[in-house]
Amino acid sequence: MGLSDIQARIASSARGVGRAPEDVTLIAVSKVQPPERVEAVLEEGHRVFGENRVQEATGKWPGFMARFTGVDLHLIGPLQGNKVRQAVELFSTIHSVDRPKLARRLADLAQERGACPDLFIQVNTGEEPQKAGILPGDADTFIAECRSMDLPLRGLMCIPPVEEEPALHFALLGKIAARNGLAGLSMGMSGDFETAVALGATHVRVGSAIFGARAYG
Ligand SMILES: *Cc1c(COP(=O)(O)O)cnc(C)c1O
């Protein structure tokens, strides 16, 4: 495994369904990884990274960004109300818009700052009670609501239930995006990114397959 291997597998999966590999953005998910592993991937030339906690990202990325130009940071985890300002200042893209109150706060900050990160709405495709995200049945309404606030909505994101066939969830996400005219699909992780690319993912979020297993503790 490693960065170049993942890039090759993305390219091959894309070509297999007649897509251009460059239409898929590889987000290297660096959460919890030791700095030397992140630095190695930066040294290899990769610039697109994902973090799931605002606090952790705020601690570690300004230092890397001072040393490496062109870093593009994506927030892929839940966003609490009291972290929104920090988040819009650090991240180019937020993949976890999951409630009207957050959309409203983002819209207020967009007006104040004259800029807003690109946004993805997280859809809880498995309707799991413990998981964040808008329910599939509420997605069309919430998408319309975000659009009425003039937010830069790029697409949809999902995290399929671990025990289910991810392809069904990727297909559902693609269907909701298509009927709402949204081009972006943030889906696919270490175990299923090739399936996601075959089903139209524009952004895959790959952590352990690039960096190695995460050591929590
Ligand atoms: C951690 C995480 C990933 C990456 O998971 P891997 O299995 O390590 O590739 C992708 N998406 C989200 C939302 C995550 O929290």
Coordinates of N, CA and C and ligand atoms in Angstrom, one line a residue:
M1 N 0.8 -1.2 0.0 CA 0.0 0.0 0.0 C 0.9 1.2 0.0
G2 N 0.2 2.4 0.0 CA 0.9 3.6 -0.1 C 0.3 4.5 -1.1
L3 N 0.8 5.8 -1.1 CA 0.1 6.8 -2.0 C 0.0 6.4 -3.5
S4 N 1.2 6.0 -4.0 CA 1.2 5.7 -5.5 C 0.3 4.5 -5.8
D5 N 0.3 3.5 -5.0 CA -0.5 2.4 -5.2 C -2.0 2.8 -5.2
I6 N -2.4 3.6 -4.3 CA -3.8 4.0 -4.2 C -4.2 4.8 -5.4
Q7 N -3.3 5.7 -5.8 CA -3.5 6.5 -7.0 C -3.7 5.6 -8.3
A8 N -2.9 4.6 -8.4 CA -3.0 3.7 -9.5 C -4.3 2.9 -9.5
R9 N -4.7 2.5 -8.3 CA -6.0 1.8 -8.2 C -7.2 2.7 -8.5
I10 N -7.1 3.9 -8.1 CA -8.2 4.9 -8.4 C -8.2 5.0 -10.0
A11 N -7.1 5.2 -10.6 CA -7.0 5.4 -12.0 C -7.6 4.2 -12.8
S12 N -7.2 3.0 -12.3 CA -7.7 1.8 -13.0 C -9.2 1.6 -12.8
S13 N -9.7 1.9 -11.6 CA -11.1 1.8 -11.4 C -11.9 2.8 -12.3
A14 N -11.4 4.1 -12.4 CA -12.0 5.1 -13.2 C -12.0 4.7 -14.6
R15 N -10.9 4.3 -15.2 CA -10.8 3.9 -16.6 C -11.7 2.7 -16.9
G16 N -11.9 1.8 -15.9 CA -12.7 0.7 -16.1 C -14.2 1.0 -16.4
V17 N -14.6 2.2 -15.9 CA -16.0 2.6 -16.2 C -16.0 3.8 -17.1
G18 N -14.9 4.0 -17.8 CA -14.9 5.1 -18.8 C -14.8 6.5 -18.2
R19 N -14.3 6.6 -17.0 CA -14.1 7.9 -16.4 C -12.7 8.3 -16.5
A20 N -12.4 9.7 -16.4 CA -11.0 10.2 -16.4 C -10.5 10.1 -15.0
P21 N -9.3 9.5 -14.7 CA -8.8 9.5 -13.4 C -8.7 10.8 -12.7
E22 N -8.4 11.9 -13.5 CA -8.3 13.2 -12.9 C -9.6 13.8 -12.4
D23 N -10.7 13.1 -12.7 CA -12.0 13.6 -12.2 C -12.2 13.1 -10.8
V24 N -11.3 12.3 -10.2 CA -11.4 11.8 -8.9 C -10.3 12.5 -8.0
T25 N -10.7 13.1 -6.9 CA -9.8 13.7 -6.0 C -9.5 12.8 -4.9
L26 N -8.3 12.5 -4.6 CA -7.9 11.6 -3.5 C -7.6 12.5 -2.3
I27 N -8.5 12.3 -1.3 CA -8.2 13.0 0.0 C -7.5 12.1 0.9
A28 N -6.3 12.4 1.3 CA -5.5 11.5 2.2 C -5.9 11.9 3.6
V29 N -6.5 10.9 4.3 CA -7.1 11.2 5.6 C -6.0 11.0 6.7
S30 N -5.5 12.1 7.2 CA -4.3 12.1 8.1 C -4.7 12.1 9.6
K31 N -5.9 12.1 9.9 CA -6.3 12.1 11.3 C -5.5 11.1 12.2
V32 N -5.1 11.5 13.3 CA -4.4 10.7 14.3 C -3.0 10.1 13.8
Q33 N -2.6 10.4 12.6 CA -1.4 9.8 12.1 C -0.2 10.6 12.7
P34 N 0.9 9.9 13.0 CA 2.1 10.6 13.4 C 2.6 11.6 12.4
P35 N 3.1 12.7 12.8 CA 3.6 13.8 11.9 C 4.5 13.3 10.8
E36 N 5.4 12.3 11.2 CA 6.4 11.9 10.2 C 5.7 11.2 9.0
R37 N 4.6 10.5 9.2 CA 3.9 9.8 8.1 C 3.2 10.9 7.2
V38 N 2.7 11.9 7.9 CA 2.0 12.9 7.1 C 3.1 13.7 6.3
E39 N 4.2 14.0 6.9 CA 5.3 14.7 6.2 C 5.8 13.9 5.0
A40 N 5.9 12.6 5.2 CA 6.4 11.7 4.1 C 5.4 11.9 2.8
V41 N 4.1 11.9 3.1 CA 3.2 12.0 2.0 C 3.2 13.4 1.4
L42 N 3.5 14.4 2.2 CA 3.7 15.8 1.7 C 4.9 15.8 0.8
E43 N 6.0 15.2 1.3 CA 7.2 15.1 0.5 C 7.1 14.4 -0.8
E44 N 6.1 13.5 -0.9 CA 5.9 12.8 -2.1 C 5.1 13.7 -3.1
G45 N 4.7 14.9 -2.6 CA 4.0 15.8 -3.5 C 2.5 15.9 -3.4
H46 N 1.9 15.1 -2.5 CA 0.5 15.1 -2.3 C 0.1 16.3 -1.5
R47 N -1.1 17.0 -1.9 CA -1.5 18.2 -1.2 C -2.9 18.2 -0.6
V48 N -3.7 17.2 -0.9 CA -5.1 17.2 -0.5 C -5.2 16.2 0.7
F49 N -5.6 16.8 1.8 CA -5.7 16.0 3.1 C -7.0 16.2 3.7
G50 N -7.4 15.2 4.5 CA -8.7 15.2 5.2 C -8.5 15.0 6.7
E51 N -9.2 15.8 7.5 CA -9.2 15.6 9.0 C -10.6 15.5 9.4
N52 N -10.8 14.8 10.6 CA -12.2 14.7 11.0 C -12.5 15.6 12.3
R53 N -11.4 16.2 12.8 CA -11.7 17.1 14.0 C -11.0 18.4 13.8
V54 N -11.8 19.5 14.0 CA -11.3 20.8 13.8 C -10.1 21.1 14.7
Q55 N -10.3 20.7 16.0 CA -9.2 21.0 17.0 C -7.9 20.4 16.6
E56 N -7.9 19.1 16.3 CA -6.7 18.4 15.9 C -6.1 19.0 14.6
A57 N -6.9 19.4 13.7 CA -6.4 20.0 12.4 C -5.8 21.4 12.7
T58 N -6.4 22.1 13.6 CA -5.9 23.5 13.9 C -4.5 23.4 14.6
G59 N -4.3 22.3 15.4 CA -3.1 22.1 16.0 C -1.9 21.7 15.1
K60 N -2.2 20.9 14.1 CA -1.1 20.4 13.3 C -0.9 21.0 12.0
W61 N -1.9 21.5 11.3 CA -1.8 21.9 9.9 C -1.1 23.3 9.7
P62 N -1.3 24.3 10.5 CA -0.6 25.5 10.2 C 0.9 25.4 10.1
G63 N 1.5 24.5 10.9 CA 2.9 24.2 10.8 C 3.3 23.6 9.4
F64 N 2.5 22.6 9.0 CA 2.8 22.0 7.7 C 2.6 23.0 6.6
M65 N 1.5 23.8 6.7 CA 1.2 24.8 5.6 C 2.3 25.9 5.5
A66 N 3.0 26.2 6.6 CA 4.1 27.1 6.5 C 5.2 26.6 5.7
R67 N 5.3 25.3 5.7 CA 6.5 24.6 5.0 C 6.2 24.1 3.6
F68 N 4.9 23.7 3.4 CA 4.5 23.2 2.1 C 3.4 24.0 1.5
T69 N 3.6 24.5 0.3 CA 2.6 25.4 -0.4 C 1.5 24.5 -1.0
G70 N 0.4 25.1 -1.1 CA -0.7 24.5 -1.9 C -1.5 23.5 -1.2
V71 N -1.4 23.4 0.2 CA -2.1 22.4 0.9 C -3.6 22.7 0.8
D72 N -4.4 21.7 0.6 CA -5.8 21.8 0.5 C -6.5 20.9 1.5
L73 N -7.0 21.5 2.5 CA -7.6 20.7 3.7 C -9.1 20.5 3.6
H74 N -9.5 19.3 3.8 CA -11.0 19.0 3.8 C -11.4 18.5 5.2
L75 N -12.5 19.1 5.7 CA -13.1 18.6 6.9 C -14.1 17.5 6.6
I76 N -13.8 16.3 7.1 CA -14.7 15.2 6.8 C -15.5 14.7 8.0
G77 N -15.3 15.3 9.2 CA -16.0 14.8 10.4 C -17.0 15.8 10.9
P78 N -17.8 15.5 11.9 CA -18.9 16.3 12.4 C -18.4 17.7 12.8
L79 N -19.2 18.7 12.5 CA -18.8 20.1 12.9 C -19.7 20.7 13.9
Q80 N -19.2 20.9 15.1 CA -20.0 21.5 16.2 C -20.1 23.0 16.0
G81 N -21.2 23.5 16.5 CA -21.5 25.0 16.3 C -20.4 25.9 16.8
N82 N -19.7 25.6 17.8 CA -18.7 26.5 18.4 C -17.4 26.4 17.6
K83 N -17.3 25.5 16.6 CA -16.0 25.4 15.9 C -16.2 25.8 14.4
V84 N -17.3 26.4 14.1 CA -17.6 26.7 12.7 C -16.6 27.8 12.1
R85 N -16.4 28.8 13.0 CA -15.5 29.9 12.5 C -14.1 29.4 12.2
Q86 N -13.6 28.6 13.2 CA -12.3 28.0 13.0 C -12.2 27.2 11.7
A87 N -13.3 26.4 11.5 CA -13.4 25.5 10.4 C -13.3 26.2 9.1
V88 N -14.1 27.3 8.9 CA -14.2 28.0 7.6 C -12.9 28.7 7.4
E89 N -12.1 29.0 8.4 CA -10.8 29.7 8.2 C -9.7 28.7 7.7
L90 N -9.9 27.4 8.1 CA -8.8 26.5 7.8 C -9.1 25.6 6.6
F91 N -10.3 25.2 6.4 CA -10.6 24.2 5.4 C -11.1 24.8 4.1
S92 N -10.7 24.2 3.0 CA -11.2 24.6 1.7 C -12.6 24.0 1.4
T93 N -12.9 22.9 2.1 CA -14.1 22.1 1.8 C -14.6 21.5 3.1
I94 N -15.9 21.5 3.3 CA -16.5 20.9 4.5 C -17.5 19.8 3.9
H95 N -17.2 18.5 4.3 CA -18.0 17.4 3.8 C -19.2 17.0 4.7
S96 N -19.4 17.7 5.8 CA -20.2 17.2 6.9 C -21.4 18.2 7.2
V97 N -21.9 18.9 6.3 CA -23.1 19.7 6.6 C -24.3 18.8 6.8
D98 N -24.8 18.9 8.0 CA -25.8 17.8 8.3 C -27.1 18.4 9.0
R99 N -27.2 19.7 9.1 CA -28.4 20.2 9.8 C -28.6 21.7 9.4
P100 N -29.9 22.1 9.4 CA -30.2 23.5 9.0 C -29.5 24.6 9.9
K101 N -29.3 24.3 11.2 CA -28.7 25.3 12.0 C -27.2 25.6 11.6
L102 N -26.6 24.5 11.2 CA -25.2 24.6 10.7 C -25.1 25.4 9.4
A103 N -26.1 25.0 8.5 CA -26.2 25.7 7.2 C -26.4 27.2 7.4
R104 N -27.2 27.6 8.3 CA -27.5 29.0 8.6 C -26.3 29.7 9.1
R105 N -25.5 29.0 10.0 CA -24.3 29.6 10.6 C -23.2 29.8 9.5
L106 N -23.1 28.8 8.6 CA -22.2 28.9 7.5 C -22.6 30.1 6.6
A107 N -23.9 30.2 6.4 CA -24.4 31.3 5.5 C -24.0 32.7 6.1
D108 N -24.2 32.8 7.5 CA -23.9 34.0 8.2 C -22.4 34.4 8.0
L109 N -21.6 33.4 8.2 CA -20.1 33.6 8.1 C -19.7 33.9 6.7
A110 N -20.4 33.3 5.8 CA -20.1 33.6 4.3 C -20.3 35.0 4.0
Q111 N -21.4 35.5 4.6 CA -21.8 36.9 4.3 C -20.8 37.8 5.0
E112 N -20.4 37.5 6.2 CA -19.5 38.3 7.0 C -18.1 38.3 6.3
R113 N -17.6 37.2 5.8 CA -16.3 37.0 5.4 C -16.1 37.2 3.8
G114 N -17.3 37.2 3.1 CA -17.2 37.3 1.7 C -16.6 36.0 1.0
A115 N -16.6 34.9 1.8 CA -16.0 33.7 1.2 C -16.6 32.5 2.1
C116 N -16.7 31.4 1.4 CA -17.2 30.2 2.1 C -16.5 29.0 1.5
P117 N -16.1 28.0 2.3 CA -15.6 26.8 1.8 C -16.6 26.1 0.9
D118 N -16.2 25.2 0.0 CA -17.1 24.4 -0.8 C -17.8 23.4 0.2
L119 N -19.0 23.1 0.0 CA -19.8 22.3 0.9 C -20.4 21.1 0.3
F120 N -20.3 20.0 1.1 CA -21.0 18.8 0.8 C -22.0 18.5 2.0
I121 N -23.2 18.0 1.6 CA -24.1 17.6 2.6 C -23.9 16.1 2.9
Q122 N -23.8 15.8 4.2 CA -23.7 14.4 4.6 C -25.0 13.8 4.7
V123 N -25.2 12.6 4.0 CA -26.5 11.9 4.0 C -26.3 10.6 4.8
N124 N -27.1 10.3 5.7 CA -27.1 9.1 6.5 C -27.8 8.0 5.7
T125 N -27.2 7.5 4.7 CA -27.8 6.6 3.8 C -28.3 5.3 4.5
G126 N -27.6 4.9 5.5 CA -28.1 3.7 6.2 C -29.1 4.0 7.3
E127 N -29.5 5.2 7.5 CA -30.4 5.6 8.5 C -30.0 5.1 9.9
E128 N -28.7 5.2 10.2 CA -28.2 4.7 11.5 C -28.4 5.8 12.5
P129 N -29.0 5.4 13.7 CA -29.3 6.4 14.7 C -28.1 7.1 15.3
Q130 N -27.0 6.4 15.3 CA -25.8 7.0 16.0 C -25.0 7.8 15.0
K131 N -25.3 7.8 13.7 CA -24.5 8.4 12.7 C -25.1 9.8 12.3
A132 N -24.2 10.7 12.0 CA -24.6 12.1 11.6 C -25.1 12.0 10.1
G133 N -25.8 13.0 9.7 CA -26.2 13.1 8.3 C -27.7 13.3 8.3
I134 N -28.1 13.9 7.1 CA -29.5 14.1 6.8 C -30.1 12.7 6.4
L135 N -31.3 12.4 6.8 CA -31.9 11.2 6.3 C -32.2 11.3 4.8
P136 N -32.1 10.2 4.0 CA -32.3 10.3 2.6 C -33.7 10.9 2.2
G137 N -34.7 10.7 3.0 CA -36.0 11.2 2.8 C -36.1 12.7 3.0
D138 N -35.1 13.3 3.7 CA -35.1 14.7 4.0 C -34.1 15.5 3.1
A139 N -33.4 14.7 2.3 CA -32.3 15.3 1.6 C -32.7 16.4 0.6
D140 N -33.7 16.1 -0.2 CA -34.1 17.1 -1.3 C -34.5 18.4 -0.7
T141 N -35.2 18.4 0.4 CA -35.7 19.6 1.1 C -34.5 20.4 1.7
F142 N -33.5 19.6 2.3 CA -32.4 20.3 2.9 C -31.4 20.9 1.8
I143 N -31.3 20.2 0.7 CA -30.5 20.7 -0.4 C -31.1 22.0 -0.9
A144 N -32.4 22.0 -1.1 CA -33.1 23.3 -1.5 C -32.9 24.4 -0.5
E145 N -33.0 24.0 0.8 CA -32.8 25.0 1.8 C -31.4 25.6 1.8
C146 N -30.3 24.8 1.6 CA -29.0 25.3 1.5 C -28.8 26.2 0.3
R147 N -29.5 25.8 -0.8 CA -29.4 26.6 -2.0 C -30.1 28.0 -1.8
S148 N -31.1 28.0 -1.1 CA -31.9 29.2 -0.9 C -31.0 30.2 0.0
M149 N -30.0 29.7 0.7 CA -29.1 30.5 1.5 C -27.9 30.9 0.7
D150 N -27.9 30.5 -0.6 CA -26.7 30.9 -1.5 C -25.4 30.2 -1.1
L151 N -25.5 29.1 -0.4 CA -24.3 28.4 0.0 C -23.7 27.7 -1.2
P152 N -22.3 27.6 -1.3 CA -21.6 26.9 -2.4 C -21.7 25.4 -2.2
L153 N -22.8 24.8 -2.5 CA -23.1 23.4 -2.4 C -22.5 22.6 -3.6
R154 N -21.6 21.7 -3.3 CA -20.9 21.0 -4.4 C -21.4 19.6 -4.5
G155 N -21.9 19.0 -3.4 CA -22.3 17.6 -3.6 C -22.7 17.0 -2.3
L156 N -22.7 15.6 -2.3 CA -23.2 14.9 -1.1 C -22.1 13.9 -0.7
M157 N -22.1 13.6 0.6 CA -21.2 12.7 1.2 C -21.9 11.6 2.0
C158 N -21.3 10.4 2.0 CA -21.9 9.3 2.9 C -20.8 8.4 3.5
I159 N -21.2 7.8 4.6 CA -20.3 6.8 5.2 C -21.2 5.6 5.4
P160 N -21.1 4.6 4.5 CA -22.1 3.4 4.6 C -21.9 2.7 5.9
P161 N -23.0 2.0 6.4 CA -22.8 1.1 7.6 C -21.8 0.1 7.3
V162 N -21.0 -0.2 8.4 CA -19.9 -1.1 8.2 C -20.3 -2.5 7.7
E163 N -21.4 -3.0 8.1 CA -21.8 -4.4 7.9 C -22.6 -4.5 6.6
E164 N -22.8 -3.4 5.8 CA -23.6 -3.5 4.6 C -22.8 -3.4 3.4
E165 N -23.3 -3.8 2.3 CA -22.7 -3.7 0.9 C -22.6 -2.2 0.6
P166 N -21.4 -1.6 0.5 CA -21.3 -0.2 0.3 C -21.9 0.3 -1.1
A167 N -21.8 -0.6 -2.1 CA -22.3 -0.2 -3.4 C -23.7 0.3 -3.4
L168 N -24.6 -0.3 -2.5 CA -26.0 0.1 -2.5 C -26.1 1.5 -2.0
H169 N -25.2 1.9 -1.0 CA -25.2 3.2 -0.4 C -24.7 4.2 -1.4
F170 N -23.6 3.8 -2.1 CA -23.0 4.7 -3.1 C -24.0 5.0 -4.2
A171 N -24.7 4.0 -4.6 CA -25.7 4.2 -5.7 C -26.9 5.1 -5.2
L172 N -27.3 4.9 -4.0 CA -28.4 5.8 -3.5 C -27.9 7.2 -3.4
L173 N -26.7 7.4 -2.9 CA -26.1 8.8 -2.8 C -26.1 9.4 -4.2
G174 N -25.6 8.6 -5.2 CA -25.5 9.1 -6.6 C -26.9 9.5 -7.2
K175 N -27.9 8.7 -6.8 CA -29.3 9.0 -7.3 C -29.8 10.3 -6.7
I176 N -29.6 10.5 -5.4 CA -30.0 11.8 -4.7 C -29.3 13.0 -5.4
A177 N -28.0 12.8 -5.6 CA -27.2 13.9 -6.2 C -27.7 14.2 -7.6
A178 N -27.9 13.2 -8.4 CA -28.3 13.4 -9.8 C -29.7 14.1 -9.9
R179 N -30.6 13.7 -9.1 CA -32.0 14.3 -9.2 C -32.0 15.7 -8.7
N180 N -30.9 16.1 -7.9 CA -30.8 17.5 -7.5 C -29.7 18.3 -8.2
G181 N -29.2 17.7 -9.3 CA -28.2 18.4 -10.1 C -26.9 18.7 -9.4
L182 N -26.5 17.9 -8.5 CA -25.3 18.0 -7.8 C -24.2 17.1 -8.4
A183 N -23.0 17.7 -8.7 CA -22.0 17.0 -9.4 C -21.0 16.2 -8.4
G184 N -20.9 16.7 -7.2 CA -19.9 16.1 -6.3 C -20.4 14.9 -5.5
L185 N -19.6 13.8 -5.4 CA -19.9 12.7 -4.6 C -18.7 12.3 -3.8
S186 N -18.8 12.6 -2.5 CA -17.7 12.2 -1.6 C -18.0 10.9 -0.9
M187 N -17.4 9.8 -1.5 CA -17.7 8.5 -1.0 C -16.6 7.5 -1.3
G188 N -16.4 6.6 -0.4 CA -15.3 5.6 -0.6 C -14.2 5.9 0.4
M189 N -13.8 4.8 1.1 CA -12.7 4.9 2.1 C -11.7 3.7 1.8
S190 N -10.8 3.4 2.7 CA -9.7 2.4 2.4 C -10.3 1.1 1.8
G191 N -11.4 0.7 2.4 CA -11.9 -0.7 2.1 C -12.8 -0.7 0.8
D192 N -13.2 0.4 0.3 CA -14.2 0.4 -0.7 C -14.1 1.5 -1.8
F193 N -12.9 2.2 -1.8 CA -12.8 3.3 -2.7 C -12.9 3.0 -4.2
E194 N -12.5 1.7 -4.6 CA -12.6 1.4 -6.0 C -14.0 1.2 -6.4
T195 N -14.8 0.6 -5.5 CA -16.3 0.5 -5.8 C -16.9 1.9 -5.9
A196 N -16.5 2.8 -5.0 CA -17.0 4.2 -5.0 C -16.7 4.9 -6.3
V197 N -15.4 4.7 -6.8 CA -15.0 5.4 -8.1 C -15.9 4.8 -9.2
A198 N -16.1 3.5 -9.2 CA -16.9 2.9 -10.3 C -18.3 3.4 -10.3
L199 N -18.8 3.9 -9.1 CA -20.1 4.4 -9.0 C -20.2 5.9 -9.0
G200 N -19.1 6.5 -9.4 CA -19.1 8.0 -9.7 C -18.5 8.9 -8.6
A201 N -17.8 8.3 -7.6 CA -17.2 9.2 -6.6 C -16.3 10.3 -7.3
T202 N -16.4 11.5 -6.9 CA -15.5 12.6 -7.3 C -14.5 12.8 -6.2
H203 N -14.7 12.4 -5.0 CA -13.8 12.6 -3.9 C -13.8 11.3 -3.1
V204 N -12.6 10.6 -3.0 CA -12.5 9.5 -2.1 C -11.7 9.9 -0.9
R205 N -12.0 9.3 0.3 CA -11.4 9.7 1.5 C -10.6 8.5 2.1
V206 N -9.3 8.4 1.8 CA -8.6 7.2 2.1 C -7.5 7.5 3.2
G207 N -7.6 6.8 4.3 CA -6.7 7.0 5.4 C -5.7 5.9 5.5
S208 N -6.1 4.8 6.2 CA -5.2 3.8 6.6 C -4.5 3.1 5.4
A209 N -5.1 3.0 4.3 CA -4.5 2.4 3.1 C -3.3 3.2 2.6
I210 N -3.3 4.5 2.9 CA -2.1 5.3 2.6 C -1.1 5.4 3.7
F211 N -1.6 5.7 4.9 CA -0.7 6.0 6.0 C -0.3 4.8 6.9
G212 N -1.1 3.7 6.8 CA -1.0 2.6 7.7 C -2.1 2.7 8.8
A213 N -2.2 1.7 9.6 CA -3.3 1.7 10.6 C -3.1 2.8 11.6
R214 N -4.2 3.4 12.1 CA -4.2 4.4 13.1 C -4.0 3.9 14.4
A215 N -3.1 4.4 15.2 CA -2.9 4.0 16.6 C -3.7 5.0 17.5
Y216 N -4.8 4.6 18.0 CA -5.6 5.4 18.9 C -5.1 5.2 20.3
G217 N -5.2 6.2 21.2 CA -4.8 5.9 22.6 C -4.5 7.2 23.3
Ligands
LIG1 C1 -11.3 8.1 9.1 C2 -12.3 8.5 8.0 C3 -12.0 8.1 6.6 C4 -10.8 7.2 6.3 O1 -10.9 5.9 6.7 P1 -9.9 4.7 6.3 O2 -10.7 3.5 6.5 O3 -8.7 4.8 7.2 O4 -9.6 5.0 4.9 C5 -12.9 8.4 5.6 N1 -14.0 9.2 5.9 C6 -14.3 9.6 7.2 C7 -15.5 10.4 7.4 C8 -13.4 9.3 8.2 O5 -13.7 9.7 9.5

